[in-house]
Tab-separated table of C-alpha atoms in Angstrom:
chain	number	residue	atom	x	y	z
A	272	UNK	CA	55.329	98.108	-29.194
A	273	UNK	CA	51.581	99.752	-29.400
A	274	UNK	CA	49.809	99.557	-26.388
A	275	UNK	CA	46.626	97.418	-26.184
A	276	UNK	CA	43.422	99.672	-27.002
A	277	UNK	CA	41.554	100.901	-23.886
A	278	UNK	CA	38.789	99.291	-22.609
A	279	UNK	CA	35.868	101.705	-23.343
A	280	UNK	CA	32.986	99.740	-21.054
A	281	UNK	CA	31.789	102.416	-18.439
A	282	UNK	CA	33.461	100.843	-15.532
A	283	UNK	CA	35.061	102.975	-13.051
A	284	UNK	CA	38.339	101.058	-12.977
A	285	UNK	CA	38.339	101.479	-16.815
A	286	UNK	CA	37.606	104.957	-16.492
A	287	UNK	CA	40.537	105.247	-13.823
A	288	UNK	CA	43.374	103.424	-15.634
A	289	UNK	CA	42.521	105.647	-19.092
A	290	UNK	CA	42.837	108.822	-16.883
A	291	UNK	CA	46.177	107.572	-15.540
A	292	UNK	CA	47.488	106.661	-18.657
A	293	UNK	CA	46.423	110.170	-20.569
A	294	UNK	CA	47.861	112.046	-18.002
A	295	UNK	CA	51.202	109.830	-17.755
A	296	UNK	CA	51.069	110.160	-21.761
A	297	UNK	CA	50.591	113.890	-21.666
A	298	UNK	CA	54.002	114.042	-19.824
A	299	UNK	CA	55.737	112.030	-21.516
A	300	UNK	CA	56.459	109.798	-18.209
A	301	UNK	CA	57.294	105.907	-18.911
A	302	UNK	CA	55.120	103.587	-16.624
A	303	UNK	CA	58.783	102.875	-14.660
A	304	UNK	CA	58.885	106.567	-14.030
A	305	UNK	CA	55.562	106.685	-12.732
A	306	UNK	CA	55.357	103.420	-10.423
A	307	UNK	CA	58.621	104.762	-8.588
A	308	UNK	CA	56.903	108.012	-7.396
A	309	UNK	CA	53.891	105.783	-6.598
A	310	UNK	CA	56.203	103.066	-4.888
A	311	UNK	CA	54.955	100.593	-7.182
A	312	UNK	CA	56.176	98.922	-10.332
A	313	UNK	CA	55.972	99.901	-13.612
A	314	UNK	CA	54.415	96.705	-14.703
A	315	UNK	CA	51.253	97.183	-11.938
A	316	UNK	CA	51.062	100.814	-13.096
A	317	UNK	CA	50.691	99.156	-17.212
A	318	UNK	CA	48.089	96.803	-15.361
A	319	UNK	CA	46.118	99.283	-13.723
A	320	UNK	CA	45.954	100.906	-17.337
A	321	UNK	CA	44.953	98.377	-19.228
A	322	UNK	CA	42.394	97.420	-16.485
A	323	UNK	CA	43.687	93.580	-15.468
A	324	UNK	CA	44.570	94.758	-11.962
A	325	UNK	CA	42.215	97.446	-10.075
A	326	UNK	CA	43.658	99.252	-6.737
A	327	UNK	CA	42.349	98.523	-3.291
């Protein structure tokens, strides 16, 4: 499954969720892998990505 294209509008919480997902790319991490050393889900850590869920 391709992921959805990132959104590109200057928006910090784009601009935060491409970061994570180049750097979890870059190391070949899944989102699962990720979210467990955050404490959070894999599925929140694919949100914050794609930009439908920002952190507090």
């Amino acid at each position: 499954m391709q992921p959805k294209p990132l959104d590109t509008a200057p928006s910090v919480h784009a601009l935060i969720g491409a970061e994570l997902r180049y750097h979890r790319e870059k190391k070949e991490m899944p989102q699962g892998k990720v979210g467990q050393l955050l404490f959070l889900t894999g599925a929140f850590i694919g949100m914050l990505e794609s930009g439908t869920r920002r952190m507090r």
